[in-house]
PDB file of C-alpha atoms in Angstrom:
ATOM      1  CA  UNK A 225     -80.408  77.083-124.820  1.00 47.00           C
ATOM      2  CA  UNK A 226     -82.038  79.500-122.723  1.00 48.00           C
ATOM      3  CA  UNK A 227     -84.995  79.858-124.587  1.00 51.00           C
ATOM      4  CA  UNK A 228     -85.406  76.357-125.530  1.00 49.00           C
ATOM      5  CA  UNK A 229     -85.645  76.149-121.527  1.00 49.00           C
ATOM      6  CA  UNK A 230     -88.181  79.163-121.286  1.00 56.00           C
ATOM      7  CA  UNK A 231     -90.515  77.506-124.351  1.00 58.00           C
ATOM      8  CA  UNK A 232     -90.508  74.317-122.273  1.00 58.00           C
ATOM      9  CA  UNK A 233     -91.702  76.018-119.357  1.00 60.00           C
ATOM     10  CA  UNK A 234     -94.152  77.472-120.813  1.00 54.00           C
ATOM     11  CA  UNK A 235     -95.374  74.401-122.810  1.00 59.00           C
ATOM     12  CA  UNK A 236     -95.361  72.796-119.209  1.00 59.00           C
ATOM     13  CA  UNK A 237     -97.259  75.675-117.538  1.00 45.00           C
ATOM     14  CA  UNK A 238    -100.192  75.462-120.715  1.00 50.00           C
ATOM     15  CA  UNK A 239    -100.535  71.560-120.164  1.00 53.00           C
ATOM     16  CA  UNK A 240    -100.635  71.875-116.673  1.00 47.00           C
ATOM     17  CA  UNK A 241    -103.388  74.778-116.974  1.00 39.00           C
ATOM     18  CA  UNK A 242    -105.114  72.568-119.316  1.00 40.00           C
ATOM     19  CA  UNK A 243    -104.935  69.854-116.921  1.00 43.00           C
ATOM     20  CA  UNK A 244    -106.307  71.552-114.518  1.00 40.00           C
ATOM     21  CA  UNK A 245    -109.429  72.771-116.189  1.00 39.00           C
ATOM     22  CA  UNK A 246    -110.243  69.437-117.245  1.00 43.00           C
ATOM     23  CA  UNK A 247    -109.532  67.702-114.161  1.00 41.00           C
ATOM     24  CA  UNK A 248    -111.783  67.969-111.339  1.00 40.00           C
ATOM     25  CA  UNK A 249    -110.496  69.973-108.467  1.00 33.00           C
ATOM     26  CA  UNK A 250    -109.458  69.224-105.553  1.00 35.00           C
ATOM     27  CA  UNK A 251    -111.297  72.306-103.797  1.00 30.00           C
ATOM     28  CA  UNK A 252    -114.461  70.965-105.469  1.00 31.00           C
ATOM     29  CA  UNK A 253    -117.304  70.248-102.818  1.00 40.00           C
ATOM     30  CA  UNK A 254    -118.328  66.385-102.974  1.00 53.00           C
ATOM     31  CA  UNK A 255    -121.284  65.087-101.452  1.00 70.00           C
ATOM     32  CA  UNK A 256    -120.566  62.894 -99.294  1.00 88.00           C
ATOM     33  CA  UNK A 257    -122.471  59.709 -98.656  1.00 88.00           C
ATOM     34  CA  UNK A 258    -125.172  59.620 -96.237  1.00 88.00           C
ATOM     35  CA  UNK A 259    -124.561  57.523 -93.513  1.00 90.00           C
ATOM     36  CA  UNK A 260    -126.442  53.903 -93.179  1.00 92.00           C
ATOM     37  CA  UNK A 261    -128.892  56.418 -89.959  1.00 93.00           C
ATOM     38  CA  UNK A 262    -129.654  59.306 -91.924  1.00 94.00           C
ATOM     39  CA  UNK A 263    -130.391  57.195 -95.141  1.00 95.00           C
ATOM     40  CA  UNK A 264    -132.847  55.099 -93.118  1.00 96.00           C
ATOM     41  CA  UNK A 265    -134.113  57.812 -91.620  1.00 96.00           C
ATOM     42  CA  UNK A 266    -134.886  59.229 -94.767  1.00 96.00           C
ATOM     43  CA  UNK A 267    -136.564  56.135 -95.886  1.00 97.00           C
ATOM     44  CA  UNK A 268    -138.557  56.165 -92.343  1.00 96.00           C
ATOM     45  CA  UNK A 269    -139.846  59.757 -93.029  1.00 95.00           C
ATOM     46  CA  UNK A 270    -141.386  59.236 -96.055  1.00 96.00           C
ATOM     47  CA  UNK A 271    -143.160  56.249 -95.106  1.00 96.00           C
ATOM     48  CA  UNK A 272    -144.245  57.969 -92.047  1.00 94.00           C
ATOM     49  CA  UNK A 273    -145.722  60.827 -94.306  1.00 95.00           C
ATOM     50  CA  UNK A 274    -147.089  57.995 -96.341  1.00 95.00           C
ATOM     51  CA  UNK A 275    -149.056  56.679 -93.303  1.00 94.00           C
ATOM     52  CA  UNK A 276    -150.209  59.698 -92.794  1.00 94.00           C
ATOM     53  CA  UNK A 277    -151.872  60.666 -95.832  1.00 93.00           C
ATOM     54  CA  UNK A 278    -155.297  59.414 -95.215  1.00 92.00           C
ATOM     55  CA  UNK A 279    -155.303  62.066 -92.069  1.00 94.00           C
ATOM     56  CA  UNK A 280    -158.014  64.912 -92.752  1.00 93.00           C
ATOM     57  CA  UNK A 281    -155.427  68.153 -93.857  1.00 92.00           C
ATOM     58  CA  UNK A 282    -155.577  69.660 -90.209  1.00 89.00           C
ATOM     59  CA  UNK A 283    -155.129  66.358 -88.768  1.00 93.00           C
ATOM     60  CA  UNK A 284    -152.166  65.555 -90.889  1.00 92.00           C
ATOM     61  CA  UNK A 285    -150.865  69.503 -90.658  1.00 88.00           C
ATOM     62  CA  UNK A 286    -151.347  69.150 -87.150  1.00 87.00           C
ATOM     63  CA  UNK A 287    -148.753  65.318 -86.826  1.00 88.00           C
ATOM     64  CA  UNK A 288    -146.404  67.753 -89.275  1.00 90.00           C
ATOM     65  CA  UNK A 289    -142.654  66.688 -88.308  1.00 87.00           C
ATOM     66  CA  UNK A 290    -141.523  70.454 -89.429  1.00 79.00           C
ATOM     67  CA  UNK A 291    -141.322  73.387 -87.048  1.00 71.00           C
ATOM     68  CA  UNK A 292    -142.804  75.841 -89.476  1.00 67.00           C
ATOM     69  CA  UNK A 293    -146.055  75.464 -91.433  1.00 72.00           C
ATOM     70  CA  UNK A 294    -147.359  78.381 -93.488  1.00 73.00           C
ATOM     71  CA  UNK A 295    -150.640  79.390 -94.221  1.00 71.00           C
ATOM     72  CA  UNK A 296    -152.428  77.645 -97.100  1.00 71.00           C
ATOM     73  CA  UNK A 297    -152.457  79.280-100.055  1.00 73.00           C
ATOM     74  CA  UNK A 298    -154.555  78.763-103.365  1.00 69.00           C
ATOM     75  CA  UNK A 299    -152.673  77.685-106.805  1.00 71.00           C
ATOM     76  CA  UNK A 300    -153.881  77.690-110.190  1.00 64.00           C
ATOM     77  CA  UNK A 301    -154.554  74.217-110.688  1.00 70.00           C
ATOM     78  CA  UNK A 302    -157.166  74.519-107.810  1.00 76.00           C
ATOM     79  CA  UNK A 303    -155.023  72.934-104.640  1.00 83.00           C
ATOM     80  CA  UNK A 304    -154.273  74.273-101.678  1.00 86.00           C
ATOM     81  CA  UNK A 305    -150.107  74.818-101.122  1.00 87.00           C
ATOM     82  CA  UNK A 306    -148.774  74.833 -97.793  1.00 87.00           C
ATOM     83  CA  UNK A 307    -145.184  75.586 -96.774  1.00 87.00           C
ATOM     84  CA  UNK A 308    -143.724  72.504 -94.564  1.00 88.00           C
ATOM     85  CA  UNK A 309    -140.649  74.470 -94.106  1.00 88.00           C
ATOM     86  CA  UNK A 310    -137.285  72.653 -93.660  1.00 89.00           C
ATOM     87  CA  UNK A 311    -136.918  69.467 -92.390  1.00 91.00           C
ATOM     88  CA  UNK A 312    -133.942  67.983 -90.123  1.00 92.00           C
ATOM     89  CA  UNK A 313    -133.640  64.332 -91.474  1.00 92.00           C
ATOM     90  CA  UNK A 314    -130.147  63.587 -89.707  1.00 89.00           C
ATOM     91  CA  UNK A 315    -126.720  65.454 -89.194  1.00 88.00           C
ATOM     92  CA  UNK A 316    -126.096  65.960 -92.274  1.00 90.00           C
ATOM     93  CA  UNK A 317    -129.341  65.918 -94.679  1.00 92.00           C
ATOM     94  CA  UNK A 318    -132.235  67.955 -94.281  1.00 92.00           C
ATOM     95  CA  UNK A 319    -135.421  68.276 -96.361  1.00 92.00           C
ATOM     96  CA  UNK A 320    -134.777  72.044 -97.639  1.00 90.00           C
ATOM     97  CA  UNK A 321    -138.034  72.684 -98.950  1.00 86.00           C
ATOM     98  CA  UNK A 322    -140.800  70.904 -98.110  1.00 91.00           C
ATOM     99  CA  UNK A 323    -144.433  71.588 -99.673  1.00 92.00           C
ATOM    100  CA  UNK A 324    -147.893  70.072 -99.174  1.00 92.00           C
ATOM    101  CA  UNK A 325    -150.618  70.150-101.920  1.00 92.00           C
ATOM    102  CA  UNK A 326    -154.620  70.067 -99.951  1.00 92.00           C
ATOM    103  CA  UNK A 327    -157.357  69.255-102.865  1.00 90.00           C
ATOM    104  CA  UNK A 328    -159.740  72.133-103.574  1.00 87.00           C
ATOM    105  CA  UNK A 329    -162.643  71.214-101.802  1.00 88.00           C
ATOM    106  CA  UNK A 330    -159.896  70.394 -98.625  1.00 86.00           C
ATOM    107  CA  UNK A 331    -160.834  67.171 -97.831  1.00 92.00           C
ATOM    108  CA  UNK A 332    -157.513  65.542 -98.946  1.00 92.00           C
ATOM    109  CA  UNK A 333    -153.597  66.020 -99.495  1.00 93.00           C
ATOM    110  CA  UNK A 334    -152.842  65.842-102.853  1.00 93.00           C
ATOM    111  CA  UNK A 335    -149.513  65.205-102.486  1.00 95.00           C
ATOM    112  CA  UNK A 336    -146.160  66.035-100.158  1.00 96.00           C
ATOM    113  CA  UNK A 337    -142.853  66.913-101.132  1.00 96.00           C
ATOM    114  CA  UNK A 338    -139.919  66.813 -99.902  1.00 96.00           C
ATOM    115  CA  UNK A 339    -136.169  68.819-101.930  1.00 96.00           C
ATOM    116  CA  UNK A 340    -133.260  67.369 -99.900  1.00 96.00           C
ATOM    117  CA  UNK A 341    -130.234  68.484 -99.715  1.00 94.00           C
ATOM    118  CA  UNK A 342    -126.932  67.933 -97.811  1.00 93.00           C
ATOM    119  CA  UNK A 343    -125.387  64.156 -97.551  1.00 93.00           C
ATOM    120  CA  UNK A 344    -126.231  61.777-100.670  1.00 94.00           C
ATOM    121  CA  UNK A 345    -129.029  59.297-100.377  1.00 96.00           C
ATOM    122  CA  UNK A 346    -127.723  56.745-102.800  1.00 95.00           C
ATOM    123  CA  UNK A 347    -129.568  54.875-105.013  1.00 95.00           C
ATOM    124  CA  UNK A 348    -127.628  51.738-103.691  1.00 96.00           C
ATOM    125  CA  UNK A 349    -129.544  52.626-100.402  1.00 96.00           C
ATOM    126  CA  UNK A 350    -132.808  52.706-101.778  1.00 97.00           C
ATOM    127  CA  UNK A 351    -132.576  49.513-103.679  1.00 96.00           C
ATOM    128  CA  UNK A 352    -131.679  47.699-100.454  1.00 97.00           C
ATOM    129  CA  UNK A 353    -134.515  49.575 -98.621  1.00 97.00           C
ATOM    130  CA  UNK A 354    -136.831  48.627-101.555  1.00 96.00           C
ATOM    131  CA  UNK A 355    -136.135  45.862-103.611  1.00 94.00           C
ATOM    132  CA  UNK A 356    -139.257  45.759-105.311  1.00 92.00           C
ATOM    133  CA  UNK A 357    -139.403  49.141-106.632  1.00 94.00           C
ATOM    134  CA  UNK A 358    -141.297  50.413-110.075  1.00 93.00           C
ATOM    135  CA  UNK A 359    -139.468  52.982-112.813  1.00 92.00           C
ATOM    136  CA  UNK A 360    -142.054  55.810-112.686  1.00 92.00           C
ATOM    137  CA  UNK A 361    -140.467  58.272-115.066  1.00 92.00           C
ATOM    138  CA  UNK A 362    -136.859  57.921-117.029  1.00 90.00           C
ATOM    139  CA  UNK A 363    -135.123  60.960-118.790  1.00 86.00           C
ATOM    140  CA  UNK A 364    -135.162  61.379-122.125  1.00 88.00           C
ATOM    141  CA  UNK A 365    -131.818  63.443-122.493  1.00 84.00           C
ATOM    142  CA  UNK A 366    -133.952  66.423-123.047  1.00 86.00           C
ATOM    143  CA  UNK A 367    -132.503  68.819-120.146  1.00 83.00           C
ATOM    144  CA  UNK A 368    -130.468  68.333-116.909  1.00 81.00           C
ATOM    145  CA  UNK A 369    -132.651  69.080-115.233  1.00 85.00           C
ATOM    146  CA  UNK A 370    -134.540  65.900-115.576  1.00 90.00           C
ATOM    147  CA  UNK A 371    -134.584  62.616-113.190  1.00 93.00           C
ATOM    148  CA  UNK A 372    -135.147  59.240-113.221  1.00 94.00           C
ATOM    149  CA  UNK A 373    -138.035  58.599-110.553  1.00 96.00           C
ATOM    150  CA  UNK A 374    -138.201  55.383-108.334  1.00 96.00           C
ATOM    151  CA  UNK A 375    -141.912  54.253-107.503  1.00 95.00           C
ATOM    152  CA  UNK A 376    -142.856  52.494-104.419  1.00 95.00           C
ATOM    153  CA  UNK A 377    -146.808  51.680-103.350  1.00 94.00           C
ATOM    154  CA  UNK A 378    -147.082  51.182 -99.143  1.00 89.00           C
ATOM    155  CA  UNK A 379    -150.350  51.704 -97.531  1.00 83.00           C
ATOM    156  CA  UNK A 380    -151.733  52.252-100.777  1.00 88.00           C
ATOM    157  CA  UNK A 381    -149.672  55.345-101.114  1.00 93.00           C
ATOM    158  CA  UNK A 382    -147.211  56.069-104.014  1.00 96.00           C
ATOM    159  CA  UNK A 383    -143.980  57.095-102.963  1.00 97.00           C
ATOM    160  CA  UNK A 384    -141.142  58.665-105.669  1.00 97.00           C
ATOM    161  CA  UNK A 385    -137.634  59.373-105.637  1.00 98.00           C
ATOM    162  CA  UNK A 386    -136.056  61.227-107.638  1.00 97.00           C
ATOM    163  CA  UNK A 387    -132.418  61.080-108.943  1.00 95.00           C
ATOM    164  CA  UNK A 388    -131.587  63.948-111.125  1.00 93.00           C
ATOM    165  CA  UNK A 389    -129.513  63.403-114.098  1.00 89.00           C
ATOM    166  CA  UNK A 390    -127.146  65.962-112.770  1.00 88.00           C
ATOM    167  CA  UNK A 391    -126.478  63.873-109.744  1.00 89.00           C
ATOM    168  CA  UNK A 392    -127.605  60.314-110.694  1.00 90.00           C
ATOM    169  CA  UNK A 393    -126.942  58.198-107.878  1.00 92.00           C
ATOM    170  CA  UNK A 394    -128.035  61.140-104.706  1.00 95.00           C
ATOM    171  CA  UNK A 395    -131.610  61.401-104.141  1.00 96.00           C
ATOM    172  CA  UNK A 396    -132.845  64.672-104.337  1.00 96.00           C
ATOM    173  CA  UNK A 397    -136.558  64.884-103.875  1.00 97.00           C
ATOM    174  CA  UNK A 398    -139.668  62.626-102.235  1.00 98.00           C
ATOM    175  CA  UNK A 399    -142.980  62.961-103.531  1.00 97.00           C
ATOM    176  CA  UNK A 400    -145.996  61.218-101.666  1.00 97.00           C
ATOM    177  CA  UNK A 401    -149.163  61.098-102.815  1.00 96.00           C
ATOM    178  CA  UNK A 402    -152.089  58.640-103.416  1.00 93.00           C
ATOM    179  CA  UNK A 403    -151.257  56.171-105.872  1.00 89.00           C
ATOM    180  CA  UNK A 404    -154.217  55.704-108.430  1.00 88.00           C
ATOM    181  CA  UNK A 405    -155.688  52.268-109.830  1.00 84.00           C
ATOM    182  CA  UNK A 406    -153.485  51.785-112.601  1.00 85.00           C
ATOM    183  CA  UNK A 407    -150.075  52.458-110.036  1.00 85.00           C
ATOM    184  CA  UNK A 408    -151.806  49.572-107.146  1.00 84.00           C
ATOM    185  CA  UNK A 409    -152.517  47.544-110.182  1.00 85.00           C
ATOM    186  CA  UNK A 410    -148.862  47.373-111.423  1.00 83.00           C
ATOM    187  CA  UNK A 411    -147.398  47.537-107.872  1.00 80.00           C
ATOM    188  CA  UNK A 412    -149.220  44.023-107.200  1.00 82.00           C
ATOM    189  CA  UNK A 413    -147.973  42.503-110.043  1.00 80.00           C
ATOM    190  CA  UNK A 414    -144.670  43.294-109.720  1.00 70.00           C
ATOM    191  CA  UNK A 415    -145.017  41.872-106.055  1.00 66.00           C
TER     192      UNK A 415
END
């Protein structure tokens, strides 16, 4: 009888180590939701950066929300890259890194973007914010590391966000940048 006990014991420890592996734990870190201020104040940042975009680069370098900006420096496709530094959007979310992209001949920014990180942006939250929204890029189940991007044309500026297949319903970057013919075309249609 007494090993009959000790088999069932350990057939109850292996099932409850199995369970536990497969389960998720209950020391795992969840992201917690954004709250209703910090996702509209993520909204609100973009669009200011959006607004912004027609700004000369030291003009718009100089209305930079960030405390830090580095010096520009020269990437391979020909653009400019400058640092934007981190970002407070609210308590609990903050623009990690934060990069902007000056054409060669520095008469324009290419683009802005913004990594977040911290409290979850949900996609529920953007669809309220933007009901009229276009699907800029889907994945294709080729990586994790891939995203399904959101489109959005104000002030004739394209604005994306990204949620990454690893986290599909937190928002994890912003990209800004001019939206070209074929991006305003589709935008007014679908408005």
């Amino acid at each position: 009888m007494t090993n009959f006990l000790n088999r069932s014991s350990y057939f109850r420890l292996a099932i409850t180590l199995l369970a536990a592996l497969i389960a998720p734990s209950v020391y795992a870190t969840k992201i917690s939701a954004a709250t209703a201020a910090d996702a509209a104040r993520t909204f609100e940042l973009a669009e200011e950066i959006s607004r912004n975009l027609k700004k000369s680069p030291s003009e718009f370098i100089n209305s930079w929300p960030g405390a830090r900006i580095s010096t520009p420096n020269l990437k391979n496709e020909g653009t400019y890259n400058v640092s934007g530094g981190i970002l407070k959007i609210g308590d609990h979310l903050t623009a990690k890194n934060s990069s902007i992209s000056i054409s060669a001949d520095k008469k324009n920014i290419a683009s802005v973007l913004l990594s977040l990180e911290g409290s979850c942006v949900s996609r529920q939250d953007f669809k309220s914010r933007y009901p009229n929204y276009l699907i800029s890029n889907i994945p294709r189940g080729q990586s994790s590391s891939e995203a399904l991007t959101l489109a959005v044309v104000k002030n004739q500026e394209k604005m994306e966000f990204s949620f990454p297949e690893t986290s599909p319903d937190c928002l994890s970057a912003i990209r800004i940048a001019p939206a070209d013919a074929q991006m305003l075309k589709a935008a007014e249609a679908f408005n």
